[in-house]
PDB file of C-alpha atoms in Angstrom:
ATOM      1  CA  UNK A   1      65.455  81.997 -32.476  1.00  0.00           C
ATOM      2  CA  UNK A   2      67.841  84.588 -31.347  1.00  0.00           C
ATOM      3  CA  UNK A   3      69.280  86.349 -27.929  1.00  0.00           C
ATOM      4  CA  UNK A   4      71.278  89.390 -27.769  1.00  0.00           C
ATOM      5  CA  UNK A   5      73.056  90.234 -24.635  1.00  0.00           C
ATOM      6  CA  UNK A   6      73.723  93.873 -23.357  1.00  0.00           C
ATOM      7  CA  UNK A   7      74.591  95.472 -20.368  1.00  0.00           C
ATOM      8  CA  UNK A   8      78.667  94.507 -19.617  1.00  0.00           C
ATOM      9  CA  UNK A   9      81.305  96.389 -18.948  1.00  0.00           C
ATOM     10  CA  UNK A  10      84.228  97.340 -16.459  1.00  0.00           C
ATOM     11  CA  UNK A  11      83.705  97.869 -12.890  1.00  0.00           C
ATOM     12  CA  UNK A  12      85.203  98.395  -9.757  1.00  0.00           C
ATOM     13  CA  UNK A  13      85.345  95.203  -6.704  1.00  0.00           C
ATOM     14  CA  UNK A  14      82.583  95.705  -5.066  1.00  0.00           C
ATOM     15  CA  UNK A  15      80.188  97.341  -7.580  1.00  0.00           C
ATOM     16  CA  UNK A  16      77.039  96.189  -8.976  1.00  0.00           C
ATOM     17  CA  UNK A  17      76.022  95.533 -12.906  1.00  0.00           C
ATOM     18  CA  UNK A  18      73.104  94.277 -14.402  1.00  0.00           C
ATOM     19  CA  UNK A  19      73.048  92.167 -17.713  1.00  0.00           C
ATOM     20  CA  UNK A  20      70.076  91.896 -20.137  1.00  0.00           C
ATOM     21  CA  UNK A  21      69.224  89.392 -22.606  1.00  0.00           C
ATOM     22  CA  UNK A  22      66.240  90.446 -25.295  1.00  0.00           C
ATOM     23  CA  UNK A  23      64.886  86.976 -26.945  1.00  0.00           C
ATOM     24  CA  UNK A  24      62.966  86.742 -30.246  1.00  0.00           C
ATOM     25  CA  UNK A  25      61.830  83.777 -32.296  1.00  0.00           C
ATOM     26  CA  UNK A  26      60.485  81.866 -29.979  1.00  0.00           C
ATOM     27  CA  UNK A  27      57.405  81.541 -27.007  1.00  0.00           C
ATOM     28  CA  UNK A  28      59.932  83.117 -24.692  1.00  0.00           C
ATOM     29  CA  UNK A  29      57.003  82.147 -21.833  1.00  0.00           C
ATOM     30  CA  UNK A  30      57.409  78.723 -22.344  1.00  0.00           C
ATOM     31  CA  UNK A  31      61.035  78.222 -21.569  1.00  0.00           C
ATOM     32  CA  UNK A  32      63.224  78.368 -18.889  1.00  0.00           C
ATOM     33  CA  UNK A  33      66.206  80.516 -19.432  1.00  0.00           C
ATOM     34  CA  UNK A  34      69.648  80.881 -17.707  1.00  0.00           C
ATOM     35  CA  UNK A  35      73.032  82.563 -17.819  1.00  0.00           C
ATOM     36  CA  UNK A  36      76.364  81.439 -18.035  1.00  0.00           C
ATOM     37  CA  UNK A  37      79.929  82.553 -18.185  1.00  0.00           C
ATOM     38  CA  UNK A  38      83.145  81.996 -19.448  1.00  0.00           C
ATOM     39  CA  UNK A  39      85.861  83.180 -17.167  1.00  0.00           C
ATOM     40  CA  UNK A  40      89.698  83.871 -19.354  1.00  0.00           C
ATOM     41  CA  UNK A  41      91.347  80.827 -19.700  1.00  0.00           C
ATOM     42  CA  UNK A  42      88.325  78.576 -18.556  1.00  0.00           C
ATOM     43  CA  UNK A  43      85.360  76.670 -19.715  1.00  0.00           C
ATOM     44  CA  UNK A  44      81.725  77.467 -19.976  1.00  0.00           C
ATOM     45  CA  UNK A  45      80.408  77.312 -16.164  1.00  0.00           C
ATOM     46  CA  UNK A  46      76.635  77.552 -15.409  1.00  0.00           C
ATOM     47  CA  UNK A  47      75.669  81.090 -13.344  1.00  0.00           C
ATOM     48  CA  UNK A  48      71.818  80.905 -13.003  1.00  0.00           C
ATOM     49  CA  UNK A  49      68.697  79.952 -14.555  1.00  0.00           C
ATOM     50  CA  UNK A  50      65.076  80.686 -13.996  1.00  0.00           C
ATOM     51  CA  UNK A  51      62.127  78.703 -14.910  1.00  0.00           C
ATOM     52  CA  UNK A  52      58.939  79.316 -17.051  1.00  0.00           C
ATOM     53  CA  UNK A  53      57.196  80.377 -13.758  1.00  0.00           C
ATOM     54  CA  UNK A  54      60.038  82.035 -12.088  1.00  0.00           C
ATOM     55  CA  UNK A  55      61.807  79.393 -10.365  1.00  0.00           C
ATOM     56  CA  UNK A  56      65.504  79.965  -9.994  1.00  0.00           C
ATOM     57  CA  UNK A  57      68.889  78.523  -9.453  1.00  0.00           C
ATOM     58  CA  UNK A  58      72.009  79.596  -8.866  1.00  0.00           C
ATOM     59  CA  UNK A  59      75.577  78.430  -9.160  1.00  0.00           C
ATOM     60  CA  UNK A  60      77.274  77.682  -5.314  1.00  0.00           C
ATOM     61  CA  UNK A  61      79.548  80.468  -6.228  1.00  0.00           C
ATOM     62  CA  UNK A  62      76.760  83.285  -6.726  1.00  0.00           C
ATOM     63  CA  UNK A  63      76.987  83.039  -2.778  1.00  0.00           C
ATOM     64  CA  UNK A  64      73.571  85.325  -2.972  1.00  0.00           C
ATOM     65  CA  UNK A  65      75.158  87.971  -4.834  1.00  0.00           C
ATOM     66  CA  UNK A  66      73.443  87.620  -8.081  1.00  0.00           C
ATOM     67  CA  UNK A  67      69.616  87.693  -8.783  1.00  0.00           C
ATOM     68  CA  UNK A  68      68.124  86.308 -12.191  1.00  0.00           C
ATOM     69  CA  UNK A  69      64.802  87.676 -13.324  1.00  0.00           C
ATOM     70  CA  UNK A  70      62.660  87.580 -16.378  1.00  0.00           C
ATOM     71  CA  UNK A  71      60.046  90.150 -18.028  1.00  0.00           C
ATOM     72  CA  UNK A  72      57.594  87.869 -20.290  1.00  0.00           C
ATOM     73  CA  UNK A  73      55.989  91.015 -21.767  1.00  0.00           C
ATOM     74  CA  UNK A  74      59.261  92.238 -23.158  1.00  0.00           C
ATOM     75  CA  UNK A  75      60.945  88.712 -23.356  1.00  0.00           C
ATOM     76  CA  UNK A  76      64.125  89.617 -21.506  1.00  0.00           C
ATOM     77  CA  UNK A  77      65.917  87.905 -18.946  1.00  0.00           C
ATOM     78  CA  UNK A  78      68.156  89.775 -16.321  1.00  0.00           C
ATOM     79  CA  UNK A  79      71.013  88.951 -14.278  1.00  0.00           C
ATOM     80  CA  UNK A  80      71.950  91.768 -11.419  1.00  0.00           C
ATOM     81  CA  UNK A  81      75.278  91.151 -10.063  1.00  0.00           C
ATOM     82  CA  UNK A  82      76.376  92.740  -7.014  1.00  0.00           C
ATOM     83  CA  UNK A  83      79.439  92.748  -4.699  1.00  0.00           C
ATOM     84  CA  UNK A  84      81.676  91.854  -7.654  1.00  0.00           C
ATOM     85  CA  UNK A  85      84.495  90.172  -7.182  1.00  0.00           C
ATOM     86  CA  UNK A  86      87.668  90.227 -10.006  1.00  0.00           C
ATOM     87  CA  UNK A  87      86.764  86.372 -10.006  1.00  0.00           C
ATOM     88  CA  UNK A  88      83.622  87.201 -11.804  1.00  0.00           C
ATOM     89  CA  UNK A  89      85.154  88.394 -14.875  1.00  0.00           C
ATOM     90  CA  UNK A  90      84.248  86.752 -17.488  1.00  0.00           C
ATOM     91  CA  UNK A  91      82.011  86.949 -20.882  1.00  0.00           C
ATOM     92  CA  UNK A  92      78.283  86.018 -19.881  1.00  0.00           C
ATOM     93  CA  UNK A  93      76.054  84.072 -22.076  1.00  0.00           C
ATOM     94  CA  UNK A  94      72.429  83.905 -22.477  1.00  0.00           C
ATOM     95  CA  UNK A  95      71.522  79.927 -22.190  1.00  0.00           C
ATOM     96  CA  UNK A  96      69.616  78.533 -25.239  1.00  0.00           C
ATOM     97  CA  UNK A  97      65.921  78.349 -24.552  1.00  0.00           C
ATOM     98  CA  UNK A  98      65.188  75.137 -21.910  1.00  0.00           C
ATOM     99  CA  UNK A  99      68.733  74.630 -21.480  1.00  0.00           C
ATOM    100  CA  UNK A 100      69.669  74.189 -17.276  1.00  0.00           C
ATOM    101  CA  UNK A 101      72.296  73.575 -14.969  1.00  0.00           C
ATOM    102  CA  UNK A 102      72.362  69.990 -15.937  1.00  0.00           C
ATOM    103  CA  UNK A 103      72.464  69.864 -19.854  1.00  0.00           C
ATOM    104  CA  UNK A 104      74.007  73.508 -20.890  1.00  0.00           C
ATOM    105  CA  UNK A 105      77.382  71.671 -22.230  1.00  0.00           C
ATOM    106  CA  UNK A 106      75.219  69.579 -24.340  1.00  0.00           C
ATOM    107  CA  UNK A 107      74.380  72.778 -26.218  1.00  0.00           C
ATOM    108  CA  UNK A 108      77.425  73.469 -29.089  1.00  0.00           C
ATOM    109  CA  UNK A 109      78.686  76.566 -29.759  1.00  0.00           C
ATOM    110  CA  UNK A 110      76.259  77.094 -32.639  1.00  0.00           C
ATOM    111  CA  UNK A 111      73.198  77.686 -29.730  1.00  0.00           C
ATOM    112  CA  UNK A 112      75.181  80.208 -27.975  1.00  0.00           C
ATOM    113  CA  UNK A 113      75.267  84.017 -28.818  1.00  0.00           C
ATOM    114  CA  UNK A 114      78.137  86.366 -28.527  1.00  0.00           C
ATOM    115  CA  UNK A 115      77.851  87.439 -24.665  1.00  0.00           C
ATOM    116  CA  UNK A 116      78.539  90.131 -22.908  1.00  0.00           C
ATOM    117  CA  UNK A 117      81.865  91.209 -21.344  1.00  0.00           C
ATOM    118  CA  UNK A 118      82.068  91.702 -17.552  1.00  0.00           C
ATOM    119  CA  UNK A 119      85.595  93.051 -16.037  1.00  0.00           C
ATOM    120  CA  UNK A 120      85.899  93.843 -12.524  1.00  0.00           C
ATOM    121  CA  UNK A 121      89.333  94.705 -11.519  1.00  0.00           C
ATOM    122  CA  UNK A 122      90.386  97.667  -9.514  1.00  0.00           C
TER     123      UNK A 122
END
């Protein structure tokens, strides 16, 4: 099971960014996928998830600014982020297959990748 995050970078407040997660080594279309993040000095927090059949969920702090999607043919899950705020500055991690907002903290560091850094600053 492997996941590689990409697309992070430095943006200004109010700008947009899309991060991607390329997966391999498992039947991608059989699993829910998601994103979590870790802000500086904070713990891991759930951002968004998408089920095998496309049902999505978002953390309250997203406030309609992010959109999660998946391309099963490419084995990629995306997180489109708009109207970014400095408080969105974090390392964004692609969640282990099958993880969701209720169980993601049960996965220890072994199951998480390197993430991709998003910095929102003026």
